[in-house]
C-alpha positions as MATLAB code, in Angstrom:
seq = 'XXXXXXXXXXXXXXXXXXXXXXXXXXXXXXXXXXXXXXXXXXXXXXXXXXXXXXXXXXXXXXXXXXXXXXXXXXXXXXXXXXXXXXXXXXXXXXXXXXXXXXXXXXXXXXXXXXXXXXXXXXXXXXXXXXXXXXXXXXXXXXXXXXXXXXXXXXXXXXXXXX';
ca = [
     -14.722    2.732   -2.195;
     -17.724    1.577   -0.632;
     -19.998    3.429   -2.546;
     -18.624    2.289   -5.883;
     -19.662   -1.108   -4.551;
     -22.782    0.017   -3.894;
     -23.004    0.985   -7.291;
     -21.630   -1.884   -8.872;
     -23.948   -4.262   -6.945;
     -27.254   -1.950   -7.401;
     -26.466   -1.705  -11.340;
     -25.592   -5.451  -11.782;
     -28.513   -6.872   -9.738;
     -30.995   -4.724  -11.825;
     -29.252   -6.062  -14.888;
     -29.827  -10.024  -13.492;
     -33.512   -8.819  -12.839;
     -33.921   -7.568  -16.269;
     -33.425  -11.405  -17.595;
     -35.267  -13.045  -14.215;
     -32.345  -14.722  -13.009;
     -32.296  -17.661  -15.537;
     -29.233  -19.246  -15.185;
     -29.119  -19.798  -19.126;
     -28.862  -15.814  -19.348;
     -25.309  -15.660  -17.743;
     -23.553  -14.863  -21.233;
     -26.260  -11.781  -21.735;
     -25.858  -10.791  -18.223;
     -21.711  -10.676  -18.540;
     -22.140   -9.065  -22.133;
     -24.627   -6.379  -19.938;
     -22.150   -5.935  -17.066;
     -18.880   -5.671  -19.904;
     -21.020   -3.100  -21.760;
     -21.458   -1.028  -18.776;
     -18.171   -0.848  -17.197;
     -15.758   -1.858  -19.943;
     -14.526   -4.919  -18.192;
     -16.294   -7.318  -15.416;
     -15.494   -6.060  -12.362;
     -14.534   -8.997   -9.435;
     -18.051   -7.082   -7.287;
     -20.144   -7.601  -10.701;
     -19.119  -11.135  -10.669;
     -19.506  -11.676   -7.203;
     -23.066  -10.120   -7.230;
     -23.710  -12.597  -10.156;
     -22.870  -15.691   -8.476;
     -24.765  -14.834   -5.105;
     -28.111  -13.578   -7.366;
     -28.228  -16.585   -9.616;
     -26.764  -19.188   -7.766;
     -23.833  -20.151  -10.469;
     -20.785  -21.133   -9.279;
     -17.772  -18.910   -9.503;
     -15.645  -21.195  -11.043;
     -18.416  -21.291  -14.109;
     -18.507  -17.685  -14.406;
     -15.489  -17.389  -14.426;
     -14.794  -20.344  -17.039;
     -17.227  -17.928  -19.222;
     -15.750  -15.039  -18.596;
     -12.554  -16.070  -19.692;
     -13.352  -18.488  -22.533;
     -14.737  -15.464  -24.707;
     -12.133  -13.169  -25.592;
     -14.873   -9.901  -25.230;
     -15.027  -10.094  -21.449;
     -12.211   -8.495  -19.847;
     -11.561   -9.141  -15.890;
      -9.071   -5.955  -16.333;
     -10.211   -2.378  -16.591;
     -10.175   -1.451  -20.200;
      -9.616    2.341  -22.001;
     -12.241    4.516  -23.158;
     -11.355    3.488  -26.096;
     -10.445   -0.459  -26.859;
      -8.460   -0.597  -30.167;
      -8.068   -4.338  -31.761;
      -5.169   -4.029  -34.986;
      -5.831   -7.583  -37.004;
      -2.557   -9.057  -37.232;
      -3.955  -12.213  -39.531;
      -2.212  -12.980  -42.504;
      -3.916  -11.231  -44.504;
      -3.276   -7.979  -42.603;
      -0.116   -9.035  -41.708;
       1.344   -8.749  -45.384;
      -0.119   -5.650  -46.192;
       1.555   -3.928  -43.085;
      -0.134   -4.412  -39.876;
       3.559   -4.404  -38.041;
       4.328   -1.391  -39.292;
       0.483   -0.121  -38.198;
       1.031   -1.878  -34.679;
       4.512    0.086  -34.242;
       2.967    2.865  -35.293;
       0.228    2.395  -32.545;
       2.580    1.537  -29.615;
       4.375    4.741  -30.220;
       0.933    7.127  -30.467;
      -0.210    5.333  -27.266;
       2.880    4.669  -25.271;
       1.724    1.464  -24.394;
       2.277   -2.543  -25.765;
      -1.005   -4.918  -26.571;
      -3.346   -5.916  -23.818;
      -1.998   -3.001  -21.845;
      -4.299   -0.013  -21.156;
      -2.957    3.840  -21.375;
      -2.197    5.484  -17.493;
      -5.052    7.926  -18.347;
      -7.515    4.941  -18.902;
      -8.453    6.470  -22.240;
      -6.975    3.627  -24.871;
      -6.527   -0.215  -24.387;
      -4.424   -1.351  -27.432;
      -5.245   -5.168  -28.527;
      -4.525   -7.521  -31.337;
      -6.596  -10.352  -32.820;
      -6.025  -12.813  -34.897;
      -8.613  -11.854  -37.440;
     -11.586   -9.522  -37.387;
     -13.210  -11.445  -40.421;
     -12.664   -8.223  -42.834;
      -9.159   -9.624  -45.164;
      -9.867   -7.570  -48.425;
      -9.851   -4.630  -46.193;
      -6.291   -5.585  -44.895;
      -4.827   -4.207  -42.661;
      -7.702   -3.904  -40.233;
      -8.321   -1.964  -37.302;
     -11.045   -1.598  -34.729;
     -11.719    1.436  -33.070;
     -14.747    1.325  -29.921;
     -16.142   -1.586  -32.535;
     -15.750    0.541  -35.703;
     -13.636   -1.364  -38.560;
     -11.730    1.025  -40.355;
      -9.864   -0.695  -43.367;
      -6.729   -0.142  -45.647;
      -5.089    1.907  -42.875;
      -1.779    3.341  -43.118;
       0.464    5.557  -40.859;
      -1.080    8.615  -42.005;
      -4.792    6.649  -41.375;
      -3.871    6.103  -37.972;
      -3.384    9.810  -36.557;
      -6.683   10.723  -38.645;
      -8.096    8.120  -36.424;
      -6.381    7.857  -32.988;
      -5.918   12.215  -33.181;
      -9.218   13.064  -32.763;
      -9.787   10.290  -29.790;
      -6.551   11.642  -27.796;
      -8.352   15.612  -28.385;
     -11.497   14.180  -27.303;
     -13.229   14.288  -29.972;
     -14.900   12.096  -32.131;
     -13.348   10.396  -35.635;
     -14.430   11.929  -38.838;
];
């Protein structure tokens, strides 16, 4: 355990050093640190608030204000199912069913394996391509049932999606 902290604090205090410490950097620094562990680990943010002298409590006010930080570990592979209105119509309960059952888990859990971390949003910005899901930031539009196991089958075999 001790050397995953030493890990964790070596990789997050070269990615403070890569923007100099300046305290207007923390969003780039927490998008760096999400980006490199799939969530912001409580060391990361720890190492953070020591190196640039920010309080917790304001790193943590970012962290959780912006719904792409995660302060829980997150799959291998974070899938977001729109369930706006526009989605919503053309099926996107059905789709999110669907999901739940492939997975075996609900949204904002994350698979036992650590491979898949099942979210919904509100909207992804995409409506004409209703319903909308994104796979490891890919939007893949119009999907079905049979356009989720093309998608999610590959992922669960390890490889990647045609």
């Amino acid at each position: 355990m001790k050397k995953a902290t030493t890990t964790i604090e070596a990789k997050t205090k070269e990615i403070i050093k890569k923007y100099s410490r300046d305290k207007s950097s923390v969003i780039a620094v927490l998008q760096d640190i999400q980006e490199q562990y799939n969530y912001l680990p409580k060391d990361a943010l720890r190492i953070v608030n020591e190196e640039m002298e920010i309080p917790a409590s304001r790193i943590y006010e970012v962290a959780t204000f912006y719904n792409s930080f995660s302060l829980t570990p997150r799959g291998e592979h974070v899938i977001k199912l729109c369930q706006g209105t526009a989605c919503h119509v053309r099926g996107a309960a059905a789709i999110l069913d669907k999901l739940e059952r492939t997975l075996g888990i609900n949204p904002g859990e994350t698979s036992s394996d650590q491979k898949f971390t099942l979210e919904t949003v509100n909207c992804v910005g995409a409506c004409a391509l209703g319903p909308v899901m994104v796979v490891d930031g890919e939007y893949h539009g119009q999907v079905n049932m049979a356009k989720v196991d093309k998608i999610i089958g590959p992922l669960k075999k390890g490889t990647q999606v045609s």
